[in-house]
Amino acid sequence: MTAKPHSVDLSEFFTEATRVRDNSPLKSLTKYMEADPTLLSLGAGLPHPSTFPFAQIGAHVAPAGASVANTAPADMLNVSVTTSSGAIEGLGKFLQYGNGRGVPSYAAFTREHTHRVHDPKYVDWDTVVSLGNTDAFVKALMLFYTSGDTLLVDEWTYPAIIGTVVPMNIQLAPVRMDAEGMVPEALDHVCTNWTGERKLRMVYTIPTAQNPTGATMSIARKRAIYAVAQKHNLVIIEDDPYYYLQFEPYTADSENRYTNLPGITSLVPSLLSLDTDGRVIRLDSFSKVLAPGLRCGWVTAPKYITDKIQFHNETSIQQPAGVSQAIVASLMNEQWGHSGWERHLVQIQRDYAMRRDLFVDLCLKHLNGLVEFTVPDAGMFLWFRVQLKPELQGQTGVMQRVFDSMVANHVLLVPGYMFSPKGAEQKVRDEPYIRAAFSFAATTDFEAAITRLAQALEPFC
């Protein structure tokens, strides 16, 4: 077997703040306490665990592969962490100050899971904790970017990214998309013809179930994007919160649905799994597959990069809340394990696939001639192009009138311009796009919502 290479050193792109960012002086002393159990520390200014008023923290959790709604109370799993837990740390560790890497049992699961699913192709990779992907994005961006830089993004992208970079005076360079997401030739064109004062150094993309378009990159598309990144020496931020929400292509044959859900083993390979250089910074989160309120995620990248994110954590978030880490670590290490985790993901995939299929069935029934859309193979969203009458296309303010009509008909979708890196300029506001989410509304409300949408759109189509 060929030995894995060492990552390419991209630290030349670090900002000055990143270069000087180092381990917290106080945090750096913990290595001595961990290495020598006989050491008596009078240096740590930590509250004593005996003052913590918590003897046990836990949750009742559905068995792997089941839902809470379909599980009897007597069949719930008891996820419990006490002051002297077994396979994971006790509460004294979870509820104490810690370093920016995370509590060891939580961090170890993220590393083992990443190895099992993505098997990074270079030797010096590692993971570091985050509060979810928005927090992780900020930390990754600030490694390389400062005021006046320009970030490459999809032509429609996640609004929180726009809201993050604009106050930092970081510009956005949109790249054309198609049904699979960012187009490699378009990315190459923007980079080749770039005339800005500062070099382009980073591209941000959501490769699975892209928000807002729902587009998912094929493995061939990912290889092509990666090749362009190599050609232009770009860092890739792979923001992939919907990665595990992949499912089968839509079929109108309801009897043959949900027979080949991907679980973990049949997912489209990630950009990280193709990365031989260490130029992909992958962002993962438990938000879409456990619960967003846990605020638990992780970043995978070369260790010299995850070290810098750790140091940033130590002067900002420290690490995810100990209660959240304790529940996740107990669930993954003691209750479900990796096999149970996969059964849970299949259950989640089935649930969202059922939602997608019902929603699409109803859209095809009620919205024919009103909108165009591509059925997504993953995620939570449909991206509608409204079929405006010819005389209304490009008319100033037309999409605001469409939005007002939706509200008047008691149905809400997100206007497309809110996802545009070009901001709220009038031309963008009049682009005929709206985003629908099939993830949250009760399925019993789907038909009413879609018929209301049809009524709102009919005067314009």
Short mmCIF file of N, CA and C in Angstrom, two decimals, residues 90-206:
data_model
loop_
_atom_site.label_atom_id
_atom_site.label_comp_id
_atom_site.label_asym_id
_atom_site.label_seq_id
_atom_site.Cartn_x
_atom_site.Cartn_y
_atom_site.Cartn_z
N GLY A 90 -16.35 11.68 33.23
CA GLY A 90 -17.41 12.04 34.14
C GLY A 90 -17.77 13.51 34.02
N LEU A 91 -18.78 13.92 34.76
CA LEU A 91 -19.25 15.30 34.69
C LEU A 91 -18.19 16.31 35.11
N GLY A 92 -17.30 15.89 35.99
CA GLY A 92 -16.24 16.79 36.41
C GLY A 92 -15.40 17.27 35.24
N LYS A 93 -15.27 16.44 34.21
CA LYS A 93 -14.52 16.82 33.01
C LYS A 93 -15.40 17.60 32.04
N PHE A 94 -16.63 17.11 31.79
CA PHE A 94 -17.50 17.77 30.82
C PHE A 94 -17.90 19.17 31.25
N LEU A 95 -18.07 19.39 32.55
CA LEU A 95 -18.56 20.68 33.03
C LEU A 95 -17.43 21.63 33.42
N GLN A 96 -16.19 21.21 33.23
CA GLN A 96 -15.04 22.02 33.58
C GLN A 96 -14.57 22.82 32.37
N TYR A 97 -13.78 23.86 32.62
CA TYR A 97 -13.09 24.51 31.51
C TYR A 97 -12.25 23.47 30.78
N GLY A 98 -12.10 23.67 29.48
CA GLY A 98 -11.29 22.74 28.70
C GLY A 98 -10.57 23.46 27.58
N ASN A 99 -9.78 22.71 26.82
CA ASN A 99 -9.09 23.34 25.71
C ASN A 99 -10.01 23.46 24.50
N GLY A 100 -9.53 24.08 23.45
CA GLY A 100 -10.35 24.34 22.29
C GLY A 100 -10.49 23.17 21.35
N ARG A 101 -10.01 22.00 21.78
CA ARG A 101 -10.11 20.81 20.93
C ARG A 101 -11.37 20.01 21.24
N GLY A 102 -11.92 20.20 22.45
CA GLY A 102 -13.09 19.45 22.85
C GLY A 102 -12.75 18.38 23.86
N VAL A 103 -13.77 17.88 24.58
CA VAL A 103 -13.57 16.79 25.53
C VAL A 103 -13.12 15.56 24.75
N PRO A 104 -12.12 14.81 25.25
CA PRO A 104 -11.50 13.73 24.46
C PRO A 104 -12.46 12.72 23.85
N SER A 105 -13.47 12.25 24.58
CA SER A 105 -14.34 11.21 24.03
C SER A 105 -15.20 11.75 22.88
N TYR A 106 -15.62 13.01 22.98
CA TYR A 106 -16.36 13.65 21.88
C TYR A 106 -15.43 13.82 20.67
N ALA A 107 -14.25 14.38 20.91
CA ALA A 107 -13.30 14.61 19.82
C ALA A 107 -12.87 13.31 19.16
N ALA A 108 -12.70 12.25 19.97
CA ALA A 108 -12.28 10.96 19.42
C ALA A 108 -13.34 10.40 18.48
N PHE A 109 -14.62 10.58 18.83
CA PHE A 109 -15.67 10.08 17.94
C PHE A 109 -15.63 10.82 16.61
N THR A 110 -15.44 12.14 16.63
CA THR A 110 -15.41 12.87 15.36
C THR A 110 -14.24 12.41 14.49
N ARG A 111 -13.10 12.11 15.09
CA ARG A 111 -11.96 11.63 14.31
C ARG A 111 -12.21 10.24 13.75
N GLU A 112 -12.74 9.33 14.58
CA GLU A 112 -12.99 7.98 14.10
C GLU A 112 -14.07 7.97 13.02
N HIS A 113 -15.11 8.76 13.23
CA HIS A 113 -16.17 8.83 12.23
C HIS A 113 -15.63 9.39 10.92
N THR A 114 -14.83 10.44 10.98
CA THR A 114 -14.24 11.04 9.78
C THR A 114 -13.37 10.03 9.05
N HIS A 115 -12.60 9.27 9.80
CA HIS A 115 -11.75 8.24 9.19
C HIS A 115 -12.60 7.19 8.49
N ARG A 116 -13.67 6.72 9.14
CA ARG A 116 -14.53 5.68 8.57
C ARG A 116 -15.23 6.15 7.30
N VAL A 117 -15.74 7.38 7.31
CA VAL A 117 -16.59 7.85 6.21
C VAL A 117 -15.77 8.49 5.09
N HIS A 118 -14.74 9.26 5.43
CA HIS A 118 -14.03 10.06 4.43
C HIS A 118 -12.60 9.57 4.16
N ASP A 119 -12.00 8.89 5.11
CA ASP A 119 -10.64 8.36 4.95
C ASP A 119 -9.73 9.37 4.26
N PRO A 120 -9.43 10.50 4.90
CA PRO A 120 -8.61 11.52 4.25
C PRO A 120 -7.32 10.95 3.66
N LYS A 121 -6.94 11.50 2.50
CA LYS A 121 -5.86 10.91 1.71
C LYS A 121 -4.48 11.48 2.02
N TYR A 122 -4.35 12.23 3.07
CA TYR A 122 -3.02 12.68 3.51
C TYR A 122 -2.89 12.35 4.99
N VAL A 123 -1.68 12.31 5.48
CA VAL A 123 -1.43 11.68 6.77
C VAL A 123 -1.67 12.60 7.97
N ASP A 124 -1.49 13.90 7.82
CA ASP A 124 -1.48 14.80 8.98
C ASP A 124 -2.80 15.54 9.15
N TRP A 125 -3.92 14.86 8.94
CA TRP A 125 -5.23 15.49 9.15
C TRP A 125 -5.65 15.34 10.61
N ASP A 126 -6.58 16.19 11.02
CA ASP A 126 -7.12 16.10 12.38
C ASP A 126 -8.47 16.81 12.40
N THR A 127 -9.16 16.69 13.52
CA THR A 127 -10.43 17.39 13.70
C THR A 127 -10.33 18.32 14.91
N VAL A 128 -11.21 19.31 14.93
CA VAL A 128 -11.32 20.23 16.05
C VAL A 128 -12.78 20.61 16.19
N VAL A 129 -13.24 20.84 17.41
CA VAL A 129 -14.67 21.07 17.66
C VAL A 129 -15.10 22.45 17.18
N SER A 130 -16.40 22.56 16.94
CA SER A 130 -17.02 23.85 16.61
C SER A 130 -18.40 23.90 17.24
N LEU A 131 -19.03 25.06 17.16
CA LEU A 131 -20.41 25.22 17.62
C LEU A 131 -21.40 25.02 16.47
N GLY A 132 -20.97 24.36 15.42
CA GLY A 132 -21.77 24.21 14.22
C GLY A 132 -21.07 24.90 13.07
N ASN A 133 -21.66 24.82 11.87
CA ASN A 133 -20.92 25.21 10.68
C ASN A 133 -20.78 26.71 10.49
N THR A 134 -21.69 27.51 11.02
CA THR A 134 -21.50 28.96 10.89
C THR A 134 -20.31 29.41 11.72
N ASP A 135 -20.22 28.92 12.95
CA ASP A 135 -19.06 29.21 13.78
C ASP A 135 -17.79 28.70 13.11
N ALA A 136 -17.84 27.50 12.57
CA ALA A 136 -16.67 26.92 11.92
C ALA A 136 -16.26 27.73 10.70
N PHE A 137 -17.24 28.20 9.92
CA PHE A 137 -16.93 29.01 8.75
C PHE A 137 -16.17 30.27 9.15
N VAL A 138 -16.63 30.95 10.19
CA VAL A 138 -15.97 32.18 10.63
C VAL A 138 -14.51 31.88 10.99
N LYS A 139 -14.28 30.79 11.73
CA LYS A 139 -12.92 30.46 12.14
C LYS A 139 -12.05 30.12 10.93
N ALA A 140 -12.60 29.36 9.98
CA ALA A 140 -11.84 29.00 8.79
C ALA A 140 -11.54 30.23 7.93
N LEU A 141 -12.53 31.09 7.76
CA LEU A 141 -12.35 32.30 6.95
C LEU A 141 -11.26 33.19 7.53
N MET A 142 -11.30 33.39 8.85
CA MET A 142 -10.38 34.32 9.49
C MET A 142 -8.94 33.81 9.51
N LEU A 143 -8.74 32.54 9.21
CA LEU A 143 -7.37 32.04 9.06
C LEU A 143 -6.67 32.72 7.90
N PHE A 144 -7.41 32.95 6.82
CA PHE A 144 -6.81 33.37 5.56
C PHE A 144 -7.25 34.75 5.07
N TYR A 145 -8.33 35.28 5.62
CA TYR A 145 -8.95 36.47 5.03
C TYR A 145 -9.04 37.62 6.01
N THR A 146 -8.90 38.80 5.44
CA THR A 146 -9.06 40.03 6.20
C THR A 146 -9.75 41.06 5.33
N SER A 147 -10.00 42.23 5.87
CA SER A 147 -10.71 43.28 5.15
C SER A 147 -10.08 43.55 3.78
N GLY A 148 -10.92 43.60 2.75
CA GLY A 148 -10.44 43.89 1.40
C GLY A 148 -10.22 42.67 0.54
N ASP A 149 -10.26 41.47 1.10
CA ASP A 149 -10.10 40.23 0.34
C ASP A 149 -11.41 39.88 -0.36
N THR A 150 -11.34 38.91 -1.28
CA THR A 150 -12.51 38.47 -2.03
C THR A 150 -12.65 36.96 -1.94
N LEU A 151 -13.87 36.52 -1.60
CA LEU A 151 -14.17 35.10 -1.43
C LEU A 151 -15.02 34.62 -2.60
N LEU A 152 -14.62 33.49 -3.19
CA LEU A 152 -15.40 32.87 -4.26
C LEU A 152 -16.56 32.08 -3.65
N VAL A 153 -17.77 32.28 -4.17
CA VAL A 153 -18.95 31.60 -3.64
C VAL A 153 -19.88 31.22 -4.80
N ASP A 154 -20.84 30.32 -4.51
CA ASP A 154 -21.89 30.02 -5.47
C ASP A 154 -22.70 31.28 -5.78
N GLU A 155 -23.28 31.33 -6.98
CA GLU A 155 -24.04 32.53 -7.36
C GLU A 155 -25.28 32.73 -6.49
N TRP A 156 -25.78 31.66 -5.87
CA TRP A 156 -26.80 31.74 -4.82
C TRP A 156 -26.21 31.02 -3.62
N THR A 157 -26.23 31.64 -2.46
CA THR A 157 -25.54 31.03 -1.34
C THR A 157 -26.25 31.32 -0.02
N TYR A 158 -25.76 30.68 1.03
CA TYR A 158 -26.34 30.74 2.36
C TYR A 158 -26.28 32.17 2.92
N PRO A 159 -27.41 32.77 3.29
CA PRO A 159 -27.40 34.17 3.72
C PRO A 159 -26.50 34.47 4.93
N ALA A 160 -26.32 33.50 5.83
CA ALA A 160 -25.46 33.77 6.99
C ALA A 160 -24.01 34.01 6.56
N ILE A 161 -23.60 33.41 5.45
CA ILE A 161 -22.25 33.67 4.94
C ILE A 161 -22.15 35.10 4.45
N ILE A 162 -23.16 35.53 3.71
CA ILE A 162 -23.19 36.91 3.24
C ILE A 162 -23.19 37.86 4.43
N GLY A 163 -24.03 37.56 5.42
CA GLY A 163 -24.11 38.40 6.60
C GLY A 163 -22.84 38.43 7.43
N THR A 164 -22.02 37.39 7.31
CA THR A 164 -20.75 37.33 8.03
C THR A 164 -19.68 38.18 7.36
N VAL A 165 -19.56 38.05 6.04
CA VAL A 165 -18.42 38.67 5.36
C VAL A 165 -18.62 40.16 5.07
N VAL A 166 -19.86 40.57 4.84
CA VAL A 166 -20.09 41.97 4.47
C VAL A 166 -19.60 42.94 5.55
N PRO A 167 -19.92 42.73 6.85
CA PRO A 167 -19.40 43.65 7.86
C PRO A 167 -17.88 43.60 8.00
N MET A 168 -17.26 42.52 7.52
CA MET A 168 -15.80 42.39 7.58
C MET A 168 -15.12 43.04 6.37
N ASN A 169 -15.93 43.65 5.49
CA ASN A 169 -15.42 44.26 4.25
C ASN A 169 -14.70 43.24 3.38
N ILE A 170 -15.22 42.03 3.37
CA ILE A 170 -14.74 40.99 2.46
C ILE A 170 -15.74 40.92 1.31
N GLN A 171 -15.23 40.99 0.10
CA GLN A 171 -16.08 41.00 -1.09
C GLN A 171 -16.41 39.56 -1.49
N LEU A 172 -17.49 39.41 -2.26
CA LEU A 172 -17.90 38.10 -2.74
C LEU A 172 -17.85 38.07 -4.26
N ALA A 173 -17.26 37.00 -4.80
CA ALA A 173 -17.20 36.80 -6.25
C ALA A 173 -18.07 35.60 -6.58
N PRO A 174 -19.28 35.83 -7.12
CA PRO A 174 -20.19 34.72 -7.40
C PRO A 174 -19.74 33.92 -8.62
N VAL A 175 -19.96 32.60 -8.53
CA VAL A 175 -19.61 31.67 -9.60
C VAL A 175 -20.88 31.00 -10.09
N ARG A 176 -21.04 30.92 -11.40
CA ARG A 176 -22.25 30.36 -12.01
C ARG A 176 -22.49 28.93 -11.55
N MET A 177 -23.79 28.59 -11.42
CA MET A 177 -24.20 27.26 -10.99
C MET A 177 -25.08 26.61 -12.06
N ASP A 178 -25.20 25.28 -11.97
CA ASP A 178 -26.19 24.55 -12.74
C ASP A 178 -26.87 23.55 -11.80
N ALA A 179 -27.49 22.52 -12.34
CA ALA A 179 -28.25 21.58 -11.51
C ALA A 179 -27.38 20.79 -10.54
N GLU A 180 -26.05 20.79 -10.74
CA GLU A 180 -25.14 20.10 -9.81
C GLU A 180 -24.38 21.06 -8.93
N GLY A 181 -24.71 22.33 -8.96
CA GLY A 181 -24.02 23.29 -8.12
C GLY A 181 -23.00 24.10 -8.90
N MET A 182 -21.93 24.48 -8.24
CA MET A 182 -20.90 25.32 -8.86
C MET A 182 -20.33 24.64 -10.11
N VAL A 183 -20.20 25.42 -11.19
CA VAL A 183 -19.70 24.91 -12.47
C VAL A 183 -18.17 25.06 -12.52
N PRO A 184 -17.42 23.98 -12.69
CA PRO A 184 -15.95 24.07 -12.67
C PRO A 184 -15.39 25.04 -13.70
N GLU A 185 -15.94 25.02 -14.92
CA GLU A 185 -15.44 25.92 -15.96
C GLU A 185 -15.67 27.38 -15.59
N ALA A 186 -16.79 27.64 -14.92
CA ALA A 186 -17.07 29.01 -14.48
C ALA A 186 -16.10 29.44 -13.38
N LEU A 187 -15.80 28.52 -12.46
CA LEU A 187 -14.82 28.82 -11.41
C LEU A 187 -13.45 29.11 -12.03
N ASP A 188 -13.06 28.30 -12.98
CA ASP A 188 -11.77 28.49 -13.66
C ASP A 188 -11.75 29.84 -14.39
N HIS A 189 -12.88 30.18 -15.01
CA HIS A 189 -12.96 31.44 -15.75
C HIS A 189 -12.79 32.64 -14.82
N VAL A 190 -13.48 32.61 -13.70
CA VAL A 190 -13.37 33.73 -12.75
C VAL A 190 -11.93 33.86 -12.25
N CYS A 191 -11.31 32.73 -11.92
CA CYS A 191 -9.94 32.78 -11.38
C CYS A 191 -8.94 33.22 -12.46
N THR A 192 -9.07 32.69 -13.66
CA THR A 192 -8.14 33.00 -14.74
C THR A 192 -8.20 34.47 -15.13
N ASN A 193 -9.39 35.04 -15.08
CA ASN A 193 -9.58 36.42 -15.53
C ASN A 193 -9.63 37.42 -14.37
N TRP A 194 -9.22 37.00 -13.19
CA TRP A 194 -9.28 37.87 -12.03
C TRP A 194 -8.28 39.00 -12.17
N THR A 195 -8.73 40.23 -11.92
CA THR A 195 -7.87 41.40 -12.03
C THR A 195 -7.83 42.20 -10.72
N GLY A 196 -8.35 41.63 -9.65
CA GLY A 196 -8.35 42.33 -8.37
C GLY A 196 -6.94 42.52 -7.84
N GLU A 197 -6.80 43.46 -6.92
CA GLU A 197 -5.49 43.76 -6.35
C GLU A 197 -4.94 42.59 -5.53
N ARG A 198 -5.84 41.86 -4.88
CA ARG A 198 -5.42 40.75 -4.03
C ARG A 198 -5.79 39.42 -4.68
N LYS A 199 -4.91 38.45 -4.53
CA LYS A 199 -5.11 37.15 -5.13
C LYS A 199 -6.32 36.44 -4.51
N LEU A 200 -7.06 35.70 -5.34
CA LEU A 200 -8.12 34.83 -4.83
C LEU A 200 -7.48 33.63 -4.14
N ARG A 201 -7.93 33.33 -2.93
CA ARG A 201 -7.28 32.27 -2.16
C ARG A 201 -8.23 31.19 -1.68
N MET A 202 -9.54 31.45 -1.74
CA MET A 202 -10.47 30.51 -1.11
C MET A 202 -11.79 30.49 -1.85
N VAL A 203 -12.38 29.28 -1.93
CA VAL A 203 -13.71 29.11 -2.50
C VAL A 203 -14.59 28.43 -1.47
N TYR A 204 -15.78 28.95 -1.28
CA TYR A 204 -16.75 28.41 -0.33
C TYR A 204 -17.89 27.77 -1.10
N THR A 205 -18.24 26.53 -0.73
CA THR A 205 -19.36 25.88 -1.41
C THR A 205 -20.05 24.90 -0.47
N ILE A 206 -21.34 24.68 -0.75
CA ILE A 206 -22.14 23.66 -0.06
C ILE A 206 -22.40 22.57 -1.09
#
